[in-house]
Short mmCIF file of C-alpha atoms in Angstrom, two decimals:
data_model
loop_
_atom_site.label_atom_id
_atom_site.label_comp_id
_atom_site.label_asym_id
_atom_site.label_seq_id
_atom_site.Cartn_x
_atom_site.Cartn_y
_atom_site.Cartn_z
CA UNK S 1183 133.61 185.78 148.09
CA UNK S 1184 136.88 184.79 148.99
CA UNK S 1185 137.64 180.83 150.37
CA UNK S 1186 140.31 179.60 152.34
CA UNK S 1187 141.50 175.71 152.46
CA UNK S 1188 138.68 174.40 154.07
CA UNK S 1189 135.74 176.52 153.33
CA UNK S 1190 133.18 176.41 150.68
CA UNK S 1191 132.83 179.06 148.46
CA UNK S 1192 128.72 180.16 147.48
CA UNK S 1193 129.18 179.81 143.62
CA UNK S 1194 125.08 180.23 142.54
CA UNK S 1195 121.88 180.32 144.30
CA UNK S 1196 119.07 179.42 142.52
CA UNK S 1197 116.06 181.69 143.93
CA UNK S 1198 114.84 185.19 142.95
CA UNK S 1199 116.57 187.97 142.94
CA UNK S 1200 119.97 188.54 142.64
CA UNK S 1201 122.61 187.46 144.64
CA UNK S 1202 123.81 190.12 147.84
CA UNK S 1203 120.23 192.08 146.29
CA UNK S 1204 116.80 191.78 148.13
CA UNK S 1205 113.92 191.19 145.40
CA UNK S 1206 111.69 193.73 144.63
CA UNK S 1207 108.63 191.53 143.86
CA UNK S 1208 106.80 190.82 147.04
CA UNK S 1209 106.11 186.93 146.49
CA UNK S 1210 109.99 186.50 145.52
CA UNK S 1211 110.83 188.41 148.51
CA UNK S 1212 108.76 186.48 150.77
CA UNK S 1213 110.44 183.17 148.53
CA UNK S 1214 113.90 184.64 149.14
CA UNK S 1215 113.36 184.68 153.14
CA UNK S 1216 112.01 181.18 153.51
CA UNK S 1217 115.29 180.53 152.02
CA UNK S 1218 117.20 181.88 154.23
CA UNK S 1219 115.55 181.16 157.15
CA UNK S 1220 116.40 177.67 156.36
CA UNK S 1221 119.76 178.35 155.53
CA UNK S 1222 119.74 179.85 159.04
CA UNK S 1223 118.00 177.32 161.10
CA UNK S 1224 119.15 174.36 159.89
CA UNK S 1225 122.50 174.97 160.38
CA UNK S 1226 124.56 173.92 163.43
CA UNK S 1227 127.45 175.96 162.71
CA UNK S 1228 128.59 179.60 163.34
CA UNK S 1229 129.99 182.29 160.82
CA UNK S 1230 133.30 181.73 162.40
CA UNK S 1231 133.48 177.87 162.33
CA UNK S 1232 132.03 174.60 162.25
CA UNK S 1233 130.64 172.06 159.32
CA UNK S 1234 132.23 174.15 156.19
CA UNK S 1235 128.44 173.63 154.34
CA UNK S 1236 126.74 174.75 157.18
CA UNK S 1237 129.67 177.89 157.40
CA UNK S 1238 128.81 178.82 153.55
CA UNK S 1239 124.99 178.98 154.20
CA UNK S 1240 125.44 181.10 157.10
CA UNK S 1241 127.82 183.29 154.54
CA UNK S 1242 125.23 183.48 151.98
CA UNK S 1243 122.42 184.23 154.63
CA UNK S 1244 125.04 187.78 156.03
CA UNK S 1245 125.57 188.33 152.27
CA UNK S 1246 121.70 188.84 152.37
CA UNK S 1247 121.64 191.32 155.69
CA UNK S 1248 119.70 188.36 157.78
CA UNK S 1249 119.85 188.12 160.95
CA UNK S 1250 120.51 184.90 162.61
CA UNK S 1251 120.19 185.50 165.81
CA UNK S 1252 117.09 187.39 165.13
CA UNK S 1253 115.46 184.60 163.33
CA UNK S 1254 116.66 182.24 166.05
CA UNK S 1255 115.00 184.08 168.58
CA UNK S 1256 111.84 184.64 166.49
CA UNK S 1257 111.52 180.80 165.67
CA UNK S 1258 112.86 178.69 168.36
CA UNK S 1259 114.20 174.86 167.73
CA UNK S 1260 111.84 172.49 169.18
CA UNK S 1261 113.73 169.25 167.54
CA UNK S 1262 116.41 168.55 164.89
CA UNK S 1263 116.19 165.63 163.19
CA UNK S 1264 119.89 165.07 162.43
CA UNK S 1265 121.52 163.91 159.09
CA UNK S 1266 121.03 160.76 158.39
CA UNK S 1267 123.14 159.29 156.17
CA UNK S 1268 120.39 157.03 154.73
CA UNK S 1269 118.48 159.67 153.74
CA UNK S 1270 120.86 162.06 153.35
CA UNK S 1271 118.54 164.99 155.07
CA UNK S 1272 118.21 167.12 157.79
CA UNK S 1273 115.49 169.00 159.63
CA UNK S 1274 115.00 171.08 162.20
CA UNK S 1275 111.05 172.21 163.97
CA UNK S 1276 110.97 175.83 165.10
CA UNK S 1277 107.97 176.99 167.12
CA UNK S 1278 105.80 180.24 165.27
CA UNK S 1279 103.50 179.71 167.78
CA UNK S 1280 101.31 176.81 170.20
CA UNK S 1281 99.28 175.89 166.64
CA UNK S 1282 102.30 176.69 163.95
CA UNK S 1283 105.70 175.47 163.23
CA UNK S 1284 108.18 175.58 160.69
CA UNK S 1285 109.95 172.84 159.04
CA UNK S 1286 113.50 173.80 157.64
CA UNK S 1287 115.48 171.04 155.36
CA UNK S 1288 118.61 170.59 153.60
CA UNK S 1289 120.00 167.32 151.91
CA UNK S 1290 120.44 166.03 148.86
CA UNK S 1291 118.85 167.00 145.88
CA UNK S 1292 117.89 163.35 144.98
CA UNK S 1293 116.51 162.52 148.17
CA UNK S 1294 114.45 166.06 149.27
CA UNK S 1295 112.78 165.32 145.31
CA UNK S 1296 111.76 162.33 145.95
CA UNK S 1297 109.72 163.37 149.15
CA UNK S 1298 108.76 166.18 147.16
CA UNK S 1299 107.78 164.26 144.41
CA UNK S 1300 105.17 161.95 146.48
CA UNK S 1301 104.26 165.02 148.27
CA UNK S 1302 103.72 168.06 145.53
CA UNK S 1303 102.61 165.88 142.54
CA UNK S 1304 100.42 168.07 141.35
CA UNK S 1305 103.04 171.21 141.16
CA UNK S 1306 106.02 168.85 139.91
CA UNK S 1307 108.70 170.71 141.50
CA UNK S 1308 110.88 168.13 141.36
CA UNK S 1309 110.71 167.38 137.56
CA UNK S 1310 111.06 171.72 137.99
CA UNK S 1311 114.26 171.72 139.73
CA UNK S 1312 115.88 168.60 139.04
CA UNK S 1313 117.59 170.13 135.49
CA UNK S 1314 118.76 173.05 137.61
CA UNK S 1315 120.06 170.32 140.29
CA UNK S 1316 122.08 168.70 137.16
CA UNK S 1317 123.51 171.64 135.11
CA UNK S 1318 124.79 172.43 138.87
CA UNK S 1319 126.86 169.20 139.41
CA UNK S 1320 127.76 168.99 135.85
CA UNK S 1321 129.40 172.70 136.55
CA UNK S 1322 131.22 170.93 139.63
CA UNK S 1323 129.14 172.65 142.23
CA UNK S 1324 127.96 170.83 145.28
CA UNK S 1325 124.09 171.06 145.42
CA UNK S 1326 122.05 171.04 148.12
CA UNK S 1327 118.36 171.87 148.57
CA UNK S 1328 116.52 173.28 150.52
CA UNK S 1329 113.17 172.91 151.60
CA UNK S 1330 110.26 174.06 154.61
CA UNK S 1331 107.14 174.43 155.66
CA UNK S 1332 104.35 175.48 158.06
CA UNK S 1333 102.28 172.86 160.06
CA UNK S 1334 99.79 173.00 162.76
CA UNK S 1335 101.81 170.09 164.71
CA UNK S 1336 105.55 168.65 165.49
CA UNK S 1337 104.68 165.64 163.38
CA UNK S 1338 104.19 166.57 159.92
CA UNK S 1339 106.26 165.57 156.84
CA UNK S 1340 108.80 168.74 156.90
CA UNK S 1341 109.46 168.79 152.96
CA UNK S 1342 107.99 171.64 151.05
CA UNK S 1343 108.76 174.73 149.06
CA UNK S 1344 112.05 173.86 147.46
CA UNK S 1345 114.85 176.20 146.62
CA UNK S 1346 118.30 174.85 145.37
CA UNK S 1347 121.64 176.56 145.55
CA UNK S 1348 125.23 175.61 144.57
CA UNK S 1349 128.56 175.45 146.46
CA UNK S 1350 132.14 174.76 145.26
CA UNK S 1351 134.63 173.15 147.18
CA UNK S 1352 137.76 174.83 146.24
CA UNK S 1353 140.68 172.10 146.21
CA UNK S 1354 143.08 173.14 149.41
CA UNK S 1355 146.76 173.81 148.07
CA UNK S 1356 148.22 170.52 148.83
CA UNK S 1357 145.92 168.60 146.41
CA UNK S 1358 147.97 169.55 143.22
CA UNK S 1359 150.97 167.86 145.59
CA UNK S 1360 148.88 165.00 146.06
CA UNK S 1361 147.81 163.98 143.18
CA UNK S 1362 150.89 164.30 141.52
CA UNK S 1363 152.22 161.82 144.15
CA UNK S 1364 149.83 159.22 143.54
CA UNK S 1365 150.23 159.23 140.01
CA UNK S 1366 153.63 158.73 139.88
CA UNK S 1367 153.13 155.92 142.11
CA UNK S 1368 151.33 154.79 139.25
CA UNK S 1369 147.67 155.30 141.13
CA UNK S 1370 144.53 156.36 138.67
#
């Protein structure tokens, strides 16, 4: 996939199957759309523009044949939590039906594994995913997870069911320029 200046550029998604391919096992299928359906709904952008995060999920989500508006009409928003900067998450509550709603999150790595940590203690999955989480950054990727859920009401704990993917931010062309500039103005 091709970036411009100010788009992100999908790099690695770390869920079954492979990437722009549809799993053939039926539990990583099933996997595979919860992911996407929270790439989808928690996402306040559109393929053409907005937050360039929010742009690349979309991206990865048509890369995958989903369809947004679909999925938007199937699971309505009900409330959005917005980012918090504190927490560094955000959520969004779709109605499934009067009894069942889903819980889509994205944030930081750090802070959706330590809800998950308090909440899925005896599966782990943050001790699971957090090496995945590193090699990620350590390759220069930007990591975000994501995470949802079911629940009978609006006022559950929406972190659940984690699945991490990576995004570079390719340097626009004036940063070479830049930088060059502040070091010889003797900047480190």
């Amino acid at each position: 996939m091709l970036a411009s200046d100010h788009e992100l550029l999908l790099k690695s998604v770390h869920a079954p199957g492979q990437f722009g391919k549809r799993p053939e096992d039926e539990a990583d299928a099933a996997l595979l759309n919860q992911l996407l359906s929270v790439a989808m709904l928690c996402n306040n952008a559109s393929i053409v523009g907005g937050d360039p995060m929010e742009v690349a999920l979309l991206r990865m989500a048509e890369d995958f044949h989903a369809d947004r508006d679909r999925r938007i009409e199937q699971l309505p928003e009900v409330q959005e939590i917005a980012f918090d900067p504190d927490t560094k998450m955000m959520a969004t509550v779709h109605r499934i039906s009067d009894q069942e709603y889903l819980y889509a999150v994205k944030g930081a790595p750090e802070s959706v594994f330590a809800v998950l940590a308090a909440d899925q203690r005896p599966s782990n999955a943050a001790a699971r995913w957090r090496p995945r989480a590193d090699e990620m950054a350590k390759s220069g990727l930007r990591v975000l997870a994501l995470a949802g859920k079911t629940a009978p009401s609006m006022s559950e704990a929406p972190y659940e069911g984690l699945v991490l993917y990576g995004l570079a931010d390719p340097p626009r062309e004036d940063v070479a320029e830049s930088i060059e500039r502040c070091q010889a103005a003797g900047v480190r």
